[in-house]
Every structure is written in structure tokens, then in C-alpha cells.
Coordinates of C-alpha atoms and ligand atoms in Angstrom, one line a residue:
X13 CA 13.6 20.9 -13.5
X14 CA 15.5 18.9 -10.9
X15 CA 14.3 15.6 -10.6
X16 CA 12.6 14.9 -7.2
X17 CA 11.6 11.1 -6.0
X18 CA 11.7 8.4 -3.0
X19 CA 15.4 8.7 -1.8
X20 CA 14.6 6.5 0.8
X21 CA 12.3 4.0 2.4
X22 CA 11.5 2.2 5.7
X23 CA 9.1 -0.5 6.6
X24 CA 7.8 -1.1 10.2
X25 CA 5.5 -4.0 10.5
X26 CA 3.7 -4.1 13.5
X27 CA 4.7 -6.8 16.0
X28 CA 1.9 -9.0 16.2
X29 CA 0.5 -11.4 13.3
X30 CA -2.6 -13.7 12.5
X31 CA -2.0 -16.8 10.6
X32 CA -5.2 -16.4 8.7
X33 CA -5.4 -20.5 7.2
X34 CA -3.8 -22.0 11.0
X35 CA -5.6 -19.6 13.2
X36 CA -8.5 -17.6 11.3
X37 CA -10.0 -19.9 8.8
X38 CA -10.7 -23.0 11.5
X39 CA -12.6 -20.5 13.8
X40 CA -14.5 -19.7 11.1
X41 CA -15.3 -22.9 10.1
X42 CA -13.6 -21.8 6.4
X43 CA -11.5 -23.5 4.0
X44 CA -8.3 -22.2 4.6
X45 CA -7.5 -21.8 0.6
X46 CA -10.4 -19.3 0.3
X47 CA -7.3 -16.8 2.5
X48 CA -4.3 -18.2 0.6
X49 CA -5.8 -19.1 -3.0
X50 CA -9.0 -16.6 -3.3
X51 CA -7.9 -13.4 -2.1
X52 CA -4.0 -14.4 -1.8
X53 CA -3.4 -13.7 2.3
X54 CA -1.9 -16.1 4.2
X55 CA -1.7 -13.7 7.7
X56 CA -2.3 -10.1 8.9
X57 CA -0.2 -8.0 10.7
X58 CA -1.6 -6.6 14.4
X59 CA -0.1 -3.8 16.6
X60 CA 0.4 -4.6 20.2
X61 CA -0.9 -2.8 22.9
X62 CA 1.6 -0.5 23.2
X63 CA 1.4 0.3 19.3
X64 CA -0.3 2.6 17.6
X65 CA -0.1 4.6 14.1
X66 CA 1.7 7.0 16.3
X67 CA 4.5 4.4 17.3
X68 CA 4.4 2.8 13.8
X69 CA 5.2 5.8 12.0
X70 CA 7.8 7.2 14.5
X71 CA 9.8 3.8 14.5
X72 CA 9.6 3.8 10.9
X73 CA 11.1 7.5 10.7
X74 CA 12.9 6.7 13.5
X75 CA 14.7 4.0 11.5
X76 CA 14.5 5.7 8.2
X77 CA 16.9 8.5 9.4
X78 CA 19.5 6.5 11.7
X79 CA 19.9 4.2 8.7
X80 CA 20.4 7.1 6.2
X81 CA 22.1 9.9 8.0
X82 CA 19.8 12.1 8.5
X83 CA 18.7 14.6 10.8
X84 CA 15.5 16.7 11.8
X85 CA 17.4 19.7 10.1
X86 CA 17.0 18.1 6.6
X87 CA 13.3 17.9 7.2
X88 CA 11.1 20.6 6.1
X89 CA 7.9 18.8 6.1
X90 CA 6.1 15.9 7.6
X91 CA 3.3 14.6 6.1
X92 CA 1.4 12.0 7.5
X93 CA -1.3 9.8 5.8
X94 CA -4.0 7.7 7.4
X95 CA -7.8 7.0 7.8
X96 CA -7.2 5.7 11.0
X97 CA -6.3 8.6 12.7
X98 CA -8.0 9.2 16.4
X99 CA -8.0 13.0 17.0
X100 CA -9.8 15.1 14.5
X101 CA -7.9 18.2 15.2
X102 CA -3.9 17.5 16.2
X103 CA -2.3 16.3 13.1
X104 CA -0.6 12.7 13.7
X105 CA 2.6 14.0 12.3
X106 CA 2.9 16.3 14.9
X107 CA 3.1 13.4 17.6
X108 CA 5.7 12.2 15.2
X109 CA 7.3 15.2 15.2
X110 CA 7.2 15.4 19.1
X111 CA 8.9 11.7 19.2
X112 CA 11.9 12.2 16.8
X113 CA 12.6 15.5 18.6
X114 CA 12.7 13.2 22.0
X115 CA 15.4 10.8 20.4
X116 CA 17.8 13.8 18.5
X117 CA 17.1 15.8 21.1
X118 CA 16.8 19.2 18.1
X119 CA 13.9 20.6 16.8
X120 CA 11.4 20.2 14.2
X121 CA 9.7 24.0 14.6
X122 CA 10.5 24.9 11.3
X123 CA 9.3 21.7 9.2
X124 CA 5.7 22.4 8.3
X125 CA 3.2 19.0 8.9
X126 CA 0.1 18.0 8.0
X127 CA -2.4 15.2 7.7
X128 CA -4.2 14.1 4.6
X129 CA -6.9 11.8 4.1
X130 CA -8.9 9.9 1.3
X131 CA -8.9 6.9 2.3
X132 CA -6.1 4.4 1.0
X133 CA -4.9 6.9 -1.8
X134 CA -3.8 10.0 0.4
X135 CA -0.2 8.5 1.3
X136 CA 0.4 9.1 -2.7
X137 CA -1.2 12.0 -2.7
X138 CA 1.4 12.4 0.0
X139 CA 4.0 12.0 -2.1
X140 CA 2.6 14.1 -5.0
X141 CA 2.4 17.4 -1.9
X142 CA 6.2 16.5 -1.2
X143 CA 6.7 16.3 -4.9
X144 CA 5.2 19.7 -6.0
X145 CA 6.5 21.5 -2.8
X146 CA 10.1 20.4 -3.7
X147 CA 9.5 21.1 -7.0
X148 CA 8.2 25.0 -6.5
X149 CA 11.4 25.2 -5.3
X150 CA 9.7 26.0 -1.7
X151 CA 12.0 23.6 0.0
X152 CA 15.3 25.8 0.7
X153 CA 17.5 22.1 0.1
X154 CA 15.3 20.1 2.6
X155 CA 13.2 16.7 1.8
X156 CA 10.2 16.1 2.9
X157 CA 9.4 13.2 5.4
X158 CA 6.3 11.2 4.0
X159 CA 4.5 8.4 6.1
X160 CA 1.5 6.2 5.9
X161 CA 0.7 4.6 8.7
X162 CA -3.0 3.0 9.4
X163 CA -4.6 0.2 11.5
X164 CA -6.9 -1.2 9.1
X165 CA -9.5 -3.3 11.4
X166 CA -12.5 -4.2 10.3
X167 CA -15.9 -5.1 12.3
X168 CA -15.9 -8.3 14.1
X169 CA -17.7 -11.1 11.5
X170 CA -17.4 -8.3 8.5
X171 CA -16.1 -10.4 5.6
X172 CA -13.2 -7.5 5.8
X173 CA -11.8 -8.9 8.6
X174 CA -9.6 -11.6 6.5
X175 CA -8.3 -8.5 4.7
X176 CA -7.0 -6.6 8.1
X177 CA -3.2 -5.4 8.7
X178 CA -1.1 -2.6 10.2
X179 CA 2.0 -0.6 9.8
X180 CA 3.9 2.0 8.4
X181 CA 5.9 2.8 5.3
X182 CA 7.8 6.3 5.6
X183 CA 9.8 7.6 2.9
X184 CA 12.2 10.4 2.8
X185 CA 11.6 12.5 -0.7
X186 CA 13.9 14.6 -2.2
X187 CA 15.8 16.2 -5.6
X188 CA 18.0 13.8 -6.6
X189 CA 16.8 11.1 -4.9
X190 CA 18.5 7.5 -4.9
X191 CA 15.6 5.1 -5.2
X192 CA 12.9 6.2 -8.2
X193 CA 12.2 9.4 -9.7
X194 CA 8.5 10.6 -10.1
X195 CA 6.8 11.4 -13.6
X196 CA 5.7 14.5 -14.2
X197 CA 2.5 12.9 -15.9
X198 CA 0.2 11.8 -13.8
X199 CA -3.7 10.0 -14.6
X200 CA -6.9 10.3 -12.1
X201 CA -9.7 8.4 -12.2
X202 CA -12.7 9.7 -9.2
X203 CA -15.8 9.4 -8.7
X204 CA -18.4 10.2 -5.8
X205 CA -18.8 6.5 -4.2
X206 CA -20.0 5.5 -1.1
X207 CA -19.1 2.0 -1.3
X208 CA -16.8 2.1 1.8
X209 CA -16.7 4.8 4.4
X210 CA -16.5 5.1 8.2
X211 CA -19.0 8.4 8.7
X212 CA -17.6 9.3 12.6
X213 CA -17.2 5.3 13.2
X214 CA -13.9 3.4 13.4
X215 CA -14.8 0.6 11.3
X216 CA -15.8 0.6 8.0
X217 CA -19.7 0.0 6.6
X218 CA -18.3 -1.4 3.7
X219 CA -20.0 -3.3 0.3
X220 CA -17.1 -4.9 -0.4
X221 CA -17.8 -6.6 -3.8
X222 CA -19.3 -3.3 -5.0
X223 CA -15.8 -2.1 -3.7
X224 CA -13.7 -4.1 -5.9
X225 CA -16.0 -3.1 -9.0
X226 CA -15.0 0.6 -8.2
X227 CA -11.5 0.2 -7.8
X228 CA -11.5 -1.7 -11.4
X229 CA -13.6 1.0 -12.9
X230 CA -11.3 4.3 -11.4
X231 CA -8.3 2.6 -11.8
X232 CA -9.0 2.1 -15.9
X233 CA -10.1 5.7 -15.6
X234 CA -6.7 6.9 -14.1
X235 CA -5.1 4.9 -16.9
X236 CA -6.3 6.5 -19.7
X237 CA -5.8 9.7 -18.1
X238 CA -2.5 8.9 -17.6
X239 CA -1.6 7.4 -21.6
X240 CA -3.5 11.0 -22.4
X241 CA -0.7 13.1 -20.7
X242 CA 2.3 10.5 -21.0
X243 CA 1.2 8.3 -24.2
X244 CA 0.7 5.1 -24.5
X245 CA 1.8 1.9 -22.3
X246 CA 3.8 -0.8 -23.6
X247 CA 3.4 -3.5 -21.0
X248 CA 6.8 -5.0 -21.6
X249 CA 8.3 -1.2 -21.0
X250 CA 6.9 -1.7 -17.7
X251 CA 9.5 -3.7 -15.3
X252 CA 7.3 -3.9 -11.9
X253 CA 3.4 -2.5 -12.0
X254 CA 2.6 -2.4 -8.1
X255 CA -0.7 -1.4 -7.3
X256 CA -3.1 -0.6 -4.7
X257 CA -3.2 -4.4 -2.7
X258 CA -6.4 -4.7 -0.4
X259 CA -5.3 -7.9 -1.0
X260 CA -3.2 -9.8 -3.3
X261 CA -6.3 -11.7 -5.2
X262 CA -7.8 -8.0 -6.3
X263 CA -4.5 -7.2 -7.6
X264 CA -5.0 -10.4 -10.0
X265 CA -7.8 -9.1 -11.3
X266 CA -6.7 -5.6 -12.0
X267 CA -3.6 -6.5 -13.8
X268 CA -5.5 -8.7 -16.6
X269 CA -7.3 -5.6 -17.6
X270 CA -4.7 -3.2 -17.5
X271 CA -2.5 -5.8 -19.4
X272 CA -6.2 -5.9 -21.7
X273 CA -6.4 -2.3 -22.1
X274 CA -2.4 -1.4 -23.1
X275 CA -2.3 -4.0 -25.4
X276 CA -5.4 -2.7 -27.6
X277 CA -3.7 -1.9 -31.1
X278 CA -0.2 -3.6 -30.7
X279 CA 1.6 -6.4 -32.1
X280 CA 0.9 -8.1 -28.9
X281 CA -2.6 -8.2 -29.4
X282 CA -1.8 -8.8 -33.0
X283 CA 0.5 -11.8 -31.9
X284 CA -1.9 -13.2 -29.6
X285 CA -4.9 -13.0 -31.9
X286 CA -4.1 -16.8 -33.4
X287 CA -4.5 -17.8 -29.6
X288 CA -7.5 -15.4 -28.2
X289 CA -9.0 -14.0 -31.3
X290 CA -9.4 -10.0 -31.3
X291 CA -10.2 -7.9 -28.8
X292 CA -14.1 -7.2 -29.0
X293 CA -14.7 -4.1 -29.1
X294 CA -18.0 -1.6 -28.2
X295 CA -18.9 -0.9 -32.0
X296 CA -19.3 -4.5 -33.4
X297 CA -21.8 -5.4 -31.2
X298 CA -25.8 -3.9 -31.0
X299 CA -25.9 -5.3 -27.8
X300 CA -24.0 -4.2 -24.8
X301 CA -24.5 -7.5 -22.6
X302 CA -23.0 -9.0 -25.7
X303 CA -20.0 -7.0 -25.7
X304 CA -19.7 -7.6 -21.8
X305 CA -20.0 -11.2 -22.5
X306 CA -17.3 -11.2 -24.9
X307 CA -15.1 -8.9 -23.4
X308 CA -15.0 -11.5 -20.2
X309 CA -14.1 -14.4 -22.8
X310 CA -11.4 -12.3 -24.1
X311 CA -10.2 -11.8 -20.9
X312 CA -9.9 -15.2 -19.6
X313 CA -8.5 -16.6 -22.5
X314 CA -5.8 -13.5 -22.3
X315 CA -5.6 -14.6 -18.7
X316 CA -4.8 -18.2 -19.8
X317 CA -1.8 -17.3 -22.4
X318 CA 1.9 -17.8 -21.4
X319 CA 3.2 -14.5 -22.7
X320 CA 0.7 -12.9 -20.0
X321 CA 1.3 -15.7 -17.2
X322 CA 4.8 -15.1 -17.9
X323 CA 4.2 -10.8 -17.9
X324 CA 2.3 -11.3 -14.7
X325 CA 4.9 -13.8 -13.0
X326 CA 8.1 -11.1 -13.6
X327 CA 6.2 -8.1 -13.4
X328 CA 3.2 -8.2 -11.0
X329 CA 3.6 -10.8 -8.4
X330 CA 6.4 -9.8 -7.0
X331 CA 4.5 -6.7 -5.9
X332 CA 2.4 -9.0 -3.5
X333 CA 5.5 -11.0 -1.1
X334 CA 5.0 -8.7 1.5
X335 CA 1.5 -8.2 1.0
X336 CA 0.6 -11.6 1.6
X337 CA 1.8 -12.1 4.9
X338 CA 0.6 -8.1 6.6
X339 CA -3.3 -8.0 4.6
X340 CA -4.0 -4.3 3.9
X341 CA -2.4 -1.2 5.2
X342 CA -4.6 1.2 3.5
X343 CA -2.5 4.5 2.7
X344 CA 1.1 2.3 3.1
X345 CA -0.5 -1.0 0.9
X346 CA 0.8 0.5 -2.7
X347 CA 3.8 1.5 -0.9
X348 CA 4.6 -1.7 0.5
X349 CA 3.8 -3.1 -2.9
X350 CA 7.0 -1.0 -4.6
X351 CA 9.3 -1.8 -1.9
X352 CA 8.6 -5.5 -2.5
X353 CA 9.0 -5.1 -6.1
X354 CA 12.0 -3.1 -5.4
X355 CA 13.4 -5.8 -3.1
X356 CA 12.4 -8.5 -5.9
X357 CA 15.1 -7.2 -8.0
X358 CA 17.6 -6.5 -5.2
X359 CA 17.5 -10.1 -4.3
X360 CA 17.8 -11.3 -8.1
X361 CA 21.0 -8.9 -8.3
X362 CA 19.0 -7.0 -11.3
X363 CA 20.1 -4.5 -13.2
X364 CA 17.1 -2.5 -13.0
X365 CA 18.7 1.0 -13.3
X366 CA 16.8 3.2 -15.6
X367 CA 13.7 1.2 -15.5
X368 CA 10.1 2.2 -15.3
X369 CA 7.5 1.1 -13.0
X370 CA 4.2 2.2 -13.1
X371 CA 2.4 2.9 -10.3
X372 CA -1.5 2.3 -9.4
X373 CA -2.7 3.6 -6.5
X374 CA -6.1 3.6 -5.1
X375 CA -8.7 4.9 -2.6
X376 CA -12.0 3.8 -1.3
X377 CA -14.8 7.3 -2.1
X378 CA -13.1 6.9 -4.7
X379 CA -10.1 8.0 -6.6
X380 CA -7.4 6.1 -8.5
X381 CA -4.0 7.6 -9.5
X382 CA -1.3 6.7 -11.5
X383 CA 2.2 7.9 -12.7
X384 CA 5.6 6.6 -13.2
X385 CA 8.5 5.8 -11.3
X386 CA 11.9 5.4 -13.1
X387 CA 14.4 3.2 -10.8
X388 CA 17.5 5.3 -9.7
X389 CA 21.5 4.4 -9.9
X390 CA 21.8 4.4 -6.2
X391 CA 18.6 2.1 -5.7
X392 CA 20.1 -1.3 -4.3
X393 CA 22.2 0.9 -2.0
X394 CA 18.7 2.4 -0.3
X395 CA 16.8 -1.0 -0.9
X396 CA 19.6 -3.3 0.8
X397 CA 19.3 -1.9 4.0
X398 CA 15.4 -3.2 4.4
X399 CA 15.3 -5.8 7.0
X400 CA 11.2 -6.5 6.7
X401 CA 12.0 -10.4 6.2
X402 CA 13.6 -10.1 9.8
X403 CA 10.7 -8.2 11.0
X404 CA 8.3 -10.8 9.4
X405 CA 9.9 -13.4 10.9
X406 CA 10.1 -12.1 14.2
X407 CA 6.4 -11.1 14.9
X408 CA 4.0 -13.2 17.9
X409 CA 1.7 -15.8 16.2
X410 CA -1.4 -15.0 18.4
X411 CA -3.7 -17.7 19.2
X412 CA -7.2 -16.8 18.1
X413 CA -8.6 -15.9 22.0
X414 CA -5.3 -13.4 22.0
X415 CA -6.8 -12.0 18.3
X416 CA -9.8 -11.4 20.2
X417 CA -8.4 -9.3 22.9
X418 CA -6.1 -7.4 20.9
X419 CA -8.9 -6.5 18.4
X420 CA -10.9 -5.2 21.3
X421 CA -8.0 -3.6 23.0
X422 CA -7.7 -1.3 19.6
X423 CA -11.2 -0.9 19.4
X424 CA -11.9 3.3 20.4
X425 CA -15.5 2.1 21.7
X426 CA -14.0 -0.6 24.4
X427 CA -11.7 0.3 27.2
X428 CA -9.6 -2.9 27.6
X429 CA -6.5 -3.3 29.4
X430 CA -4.4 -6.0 27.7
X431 CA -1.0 -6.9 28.8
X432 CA 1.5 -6.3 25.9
X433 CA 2.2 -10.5 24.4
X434 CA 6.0 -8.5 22.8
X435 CA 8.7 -6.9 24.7
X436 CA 9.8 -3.5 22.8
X437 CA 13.3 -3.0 21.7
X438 CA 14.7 -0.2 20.3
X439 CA 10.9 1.6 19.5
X440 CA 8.8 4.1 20.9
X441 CA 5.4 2.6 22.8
X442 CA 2.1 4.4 23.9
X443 CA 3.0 5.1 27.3
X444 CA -0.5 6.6 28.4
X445 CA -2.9 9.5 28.6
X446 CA -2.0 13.2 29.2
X447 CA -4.6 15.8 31.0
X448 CA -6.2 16.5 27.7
X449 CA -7.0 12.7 26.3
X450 CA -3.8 13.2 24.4
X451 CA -1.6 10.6 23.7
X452 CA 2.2 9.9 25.3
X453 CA 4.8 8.1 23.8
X454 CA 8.2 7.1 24.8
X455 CA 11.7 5.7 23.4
X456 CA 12.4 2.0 25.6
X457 CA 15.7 1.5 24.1
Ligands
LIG16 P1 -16.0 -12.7 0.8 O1 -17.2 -12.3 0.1 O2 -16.0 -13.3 2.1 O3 -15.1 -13.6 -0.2 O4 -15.0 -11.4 0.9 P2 -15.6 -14.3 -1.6 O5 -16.6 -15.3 -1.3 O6 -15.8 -13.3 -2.6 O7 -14.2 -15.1 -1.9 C1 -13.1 -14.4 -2.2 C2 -12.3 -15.1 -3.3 O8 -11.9 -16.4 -2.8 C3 -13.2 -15.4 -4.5 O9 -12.4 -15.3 -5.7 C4 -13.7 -16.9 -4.3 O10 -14.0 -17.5 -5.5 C5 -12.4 -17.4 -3.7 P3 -12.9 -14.6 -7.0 O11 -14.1 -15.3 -7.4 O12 -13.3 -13.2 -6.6 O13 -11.8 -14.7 -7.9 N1 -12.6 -18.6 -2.8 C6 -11.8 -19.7 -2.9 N2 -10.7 -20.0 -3.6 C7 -10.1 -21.2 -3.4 N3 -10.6 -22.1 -2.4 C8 -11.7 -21.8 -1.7 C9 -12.4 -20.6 -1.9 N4 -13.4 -20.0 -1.3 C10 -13.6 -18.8 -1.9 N5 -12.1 -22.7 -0.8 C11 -14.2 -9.3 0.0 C12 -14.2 -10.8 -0.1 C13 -13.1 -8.7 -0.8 C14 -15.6 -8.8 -0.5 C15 -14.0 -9.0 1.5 O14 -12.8 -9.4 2.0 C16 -14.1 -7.5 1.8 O15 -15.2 -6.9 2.0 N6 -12.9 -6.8 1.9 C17 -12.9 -5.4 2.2 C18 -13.1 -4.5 1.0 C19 -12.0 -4.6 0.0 O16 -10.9 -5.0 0.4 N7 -12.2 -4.2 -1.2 C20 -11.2 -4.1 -2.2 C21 -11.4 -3.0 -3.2 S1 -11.7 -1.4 -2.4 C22 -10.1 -1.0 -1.8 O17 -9.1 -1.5 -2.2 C23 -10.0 0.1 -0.8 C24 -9.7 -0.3 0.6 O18 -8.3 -0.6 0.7 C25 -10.1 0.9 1.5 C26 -9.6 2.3 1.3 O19 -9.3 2.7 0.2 O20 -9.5 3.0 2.3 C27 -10.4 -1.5 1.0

């Protein structure tokens, strides 16, 4: 079979961004290292008023094909993940569709689109449609155009709204692509949850320590699944492990047991043992709080060790950069985390060619995936022409009174008119409402 992969990504962070230990901790009256230490943010990233997911993921496709050649006849497919979507009829990727065909002036009839949803996990799930249409050898030599794209607001005063953030990844897949290739194996981990859902509401009812409990437990699921179809996991095979990122601090606490669980029965654990004893394991207790109980001592003792600190520090954290300044972008967040891992090792010159990452990805209902990704001889090529520190750099720090409006301004249940705080270059904007209550967008070069 042909291998099929990401043959190239694009960013767009939204233009607007909260400084969440200046701006967000003060207001409410928190210590600003609960953001930056506890769950590892240190800002969110806000559309302004004349962005939506719409205009996210069109500049990001926009920029994804001007920067790679490409044109809507390569295209057979657009696929568009969100849970933030506002129509529950017209696909978002048709609005999409409608944009790029403004700016190439050609058409997009023939590509077939879509819209998936489960929550956080559907832009891989995404991925895996592009990746098993291509495959079937459906695709007559086109890619498909994958986005995720989400404003990810929480309630005002819900303890989710340090986690907040917005934009788009889009990614081009295709055979032979230059970035990663996708395993065939694959490992799910679901269950029926209801620890976060938005039943007809915008904003999430959400449990959100229960949350981070069920993401642990689906993501071990998904794990062994996957070491049941591809084997087992050794973790210094692994050369970047980006996961799901609600936000960076959750991340922290899934990697320690994955690192837990693919050590079991290696001579890590058997190299480790003089430091942190052996792993405890179900059958030598009579007690299951016992077990529990040592299992957690295990765990922070394997936390403590400098061969994991040192695992964690090459091979983890520098999934979370970008995270930590945007906060959660639901169906884009695992995606962000692989292009900051990927951008990681373009900036350390590494030869990473040939290399595995494994990938975790996650959604709230709940379902965790994950697969590999082997890095690509044309990868630095693709990941060089990323410009997201620029587009970081260049976002409005809003005052905490201009938070306040834009939240309400992108709030479905409030009709606010709020002057736009950026002036768009080069992007397509929400330009106002057709007869229908549909949206119009337009190119401002
Ligand atoms: P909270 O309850 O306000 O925070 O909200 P907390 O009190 O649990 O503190 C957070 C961490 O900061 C803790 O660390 C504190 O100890 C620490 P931990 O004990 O967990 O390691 N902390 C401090 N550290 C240093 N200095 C200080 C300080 N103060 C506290 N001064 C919560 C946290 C995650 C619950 C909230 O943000 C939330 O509800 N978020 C939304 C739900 C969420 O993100 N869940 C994650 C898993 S589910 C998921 O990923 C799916 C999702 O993306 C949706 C989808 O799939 O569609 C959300």
C-alpha cells in the first residue's frame, strides 16, 4: 500500500490574546502560578469580531495552499472538524469551500465535504476519513484538505474559562506525503461519559475534574489497544509523544502513566527498580485501595527519577510551547501539539528522519485514539515555512473589560456589536448576515 500522511500543515492563531497571570488571574483575585505552574497556560488565544471558525479555517487553508502550491483542483475532499460549529445543517467546510473558491477564483464542485464531530477527537478522526479514503484508492491522485478549527469558550466564572483558546490547524493529507506517515495500527479507548457536553447550549456543563479522570482512563485504554495491534512501546523508540492538551498541566499527568504503563516488564523498570522498587501490581495485593495506594507511590517516585525527567524534558514538553500561550483548541489542540514538537526539532537542526512519534488524541463523551506517525525525509522543508512565533507575537493583549466584550460578542445568546480592537491583512473576516441567517465572508487583502 502507498503510504498516506500530513504533507503539510498550517497554523492560524486567532488575533486576539489573554495574558492569563497579568490580565486573568488579578481579576480573579488568583495566584497567577495556579495558570502558569498548575495547569501550565500562561494566555489564551481570542478571535476578534470579525473572526470566526469560518475565517480561521479559511486563512489557515488559505495559507496552507499559497505556501505549498496548491490548487482547489488537488482537493478532493474537505473535511472540517469542530464542536463549535453554529448551523446544524450547512457543513462548515462548505463556507470554506465558498471562500477559497472566492480567492482562486475555480471551483471546488467536485471535492466532497463534510463535518464531523466528537468533541476534541473528531479532527483525528478527520485524519483517519482522509486516511482510509486515500487509501481505498477513492482519491483519483487528489489529497484531502483536513481542518480543525473551534472557539473553545467556556461559561463566564466556569473554572474552564482559564483553559479557553481559538484557531485553526489545517493540514493537507496525501500518498507520499512530506511531513509524517500514518500507522496502519491504530488503539481506541470509549466509553459512554457525560462528563462534558453542550446538549443544544454553546458552552459546556462540564465536571471538569471527573473530566481529567476520563481522559486518563480512555487514553490507557487506547494504549493497550494500540500495543495489541502494533506491539509493545518502548518509550525511548518514541522521539515526540504529543497528546490531546486541554492544557499543558493534564498532559503532565498523562505522560507519567503512559511512561508507567510501557515500561512494565523492561529493563527500564528493571534499571529503575534500585531507585523506585517494582511496579505493584493487581495480584500481590488482597486489597484494591492498597494497590491504588501503591500504584500512586510508584508513580511519583517514577515521576521524581532523572531518566523519566530527562524522557519527559526531550520527548513531551516540547509538545506544549504553543500550547501554553493559545489554552485549548479542542479538535486542533493534539494537532498543534505535533506541529510544536515538529518545530522543536526544526529549530534544534535534528535529524529526526525516520522517527516515530506517537500520537494521543482525545475527546470529551469520550473516546481516546492513538497511532503512530513516522517523521518524513521532506519534513523540515514543510515545517520551516510555519511562522506561528510571528503570529504569537503579533496578537492584541486585551485588557480584561475588552475580554469581557469580546466574550459576549462571540456569545450566540447576546447580540453585541463590538468594534474589531485588529485591523485584518491578508485574511478573510465575517462580513455579515445573508437573507437566510447565513454567514458572509470576504478576502480584505
Ligand atoms: P480548577 O479546579 O479551578 O483548578 O480547574 P485546580 O484547583 O484543580 O488547580 C489546577 C492545578 O493547579 C492543580 O494541580 C493545583 O494543585 C494547581 P494538580 O493538583 O491537578 O496537579 N494550583 C497551583 N499550582 C501552583 N501555584 C498555585 C496553584 N493553585 C492551584 N498557586 C480544571 C481545573 C481542569 C478542572 C478546569 O480548568 C476545567 O474544568 N477545565 C475544563 C475541563 C478540562 O479541560 N478537562 C481536561 C480533560 S477533558 C478534555 O481534555 C476534553 C476537552 O478538551 C473537551 C473536548 O474533548 O471537547 C476539555
Amino acid at each position: 500500500m502507498t503510504d498516506v500522511g500530513i504533507d503539510a500543515i498550517e497554523v492560524w492563531v486567532s488575533n486576539l490574546k489573554l495574558d492569563l497571570p497579568k490580565t486573568f488571574a488579578p481579576e480573579n483575585g488568583e495566584d497567577p502560578e495556579k495558570y502558569t505552574k498548575g495547569l501550565g497556560l500562561f494566555a489564551s488565544s481570542f478571535p476578534d469580531s470579525y473572526e470566526d471558525i469560518v475565517t480561521m479555517a479559511a486563512n489557515a487553508s488559505y495559507r496552507l495552499m499559497e505556501r505549498n502550491g496548491l490548487e482547489p483542483a488537488d482537493i478532493g475532499r474537505i473535511d472540517v472538524a469542530t464542536e463549535t460549529a453554529f448551523d446544524k445543517s450547512k457543513p462548515v467546510s462548505t463556507y470554506v469551500a465558498g471562500c477559497l473558491e472566492q480567492v482562486y477564483g475555480k471551483s471546488l464542485t467536485n471535492a466532497n465535504k463534510g463535518e464531523r464531530k466528537f468533541a476534541c477527537i473528531s479532527g483525528t478522526q478527520s485524519l483517519n476519513d482522509a486516511y482510509n479514503w486515500i487509501a481505498s484508492g477513492r482519491n483519483r491522485g487528489r489529497g484531502a484538505l483536513v481542518i480543525a478549527t473551534d472557539t473553545a469558550l467556556y461559561e463566564r466564572g466556569d473554572a474552564g474559562e482559564a483553559t479557553q483558546g481559538a484557531g485553526a490547524v489545517a493540514m493537507f493529507i496525501d500518498e507520499d506525503p512530506d511531513i509524517v506517515t500514518l500507522s496502519k495500527e491504530q488503539g481506541i479507548g470509549s466509553a459512554d461519559e457525560t462528563d462534558f457536553l453542550k446538549p443544544n447550549q454553546q458552552f459546556p456543563s462540564v465536571d471538569g475534574h471527573r473530566s481529567m479522570q476520563v481522559y486518563l482512563a480512555r487514553m490507557r485504554e487506547a494504549l493497550e489497544d494500540y500495543k495489541a495491534a502494533a506491539g509493545d512501546i518502548h518509550p525511548d523508540d518514541i522521539v515526540y509523544g504529543p497528546f490531546h492538551t486541554p492544557f499543558p498541566g493534564m498532559v503532565k499527568k498523562a505522560a507519567v502513566l503512559a511512561y508507567r504503563n510501557v515500561i512494565r516488564d523492561t529493563e527500564v523498570a528493571d534499571e529503575l527498580e534500585a531507585e523506585v522498587g517494582r511496579q505493584p501490581e493487581p495480584e500481590d495485593f488482597t486489597d484494591q485501595e492498597d494497590y491504588l495506594a501503591a500504584l500512586r507511590e510508584y508513580t511519583d517516585s517514577l515521576r521524581d527519577t532523572e531518566r523519566y525527567q530527562r524522557w519527559y524534558k526531550e520527548r513531551i514538553r516540547p509538545t506544549l510551547t504553543i500550547s501554553r500561550e493559545v489554552g485549548n483548541w479542542y479538535t486542533g489542540s493534539v494537532h498543534v501539539a505535533r506541529t510544536s514538537a515538529l518545530l522543536d526539532g526544526y529549530d534544534r537542526d535534528r535529524d529526526l528522519v525516520g522517527s516515530q512519534m506517537i500520537v494521543g488524541s482525545y475527546g470529551s463523551g469520550a473516546q481516546a485514539e492513538i497511532h503512530a506517525e513516522t517523521i518524513q525525509p521532506n519534513w523540515k522543508r514543510a515545517i520551516g515555512r510555519l511562522d506561528i512565533q510571528e503570529q504569537l507575537d503579533s496578537r492584541y493583549d486585551l485588557s480584561f473589560a475588552e475580554y469581557e466584550l469580546i466574550h459576549d460578542n462571540h456569545n450566540l445568546d447576546l447580540e453585541t456589536d463590538v468594534e474589531p480592537l485588529t485591523t485584518p491583512d491578508d485574511e478573510f473576516v465575517f462580513a455579515g448576515w445573508g437573507p437566510m441567517g447565513e454567514r458572509k465572508y470576504q478576502f480584505v487583502a
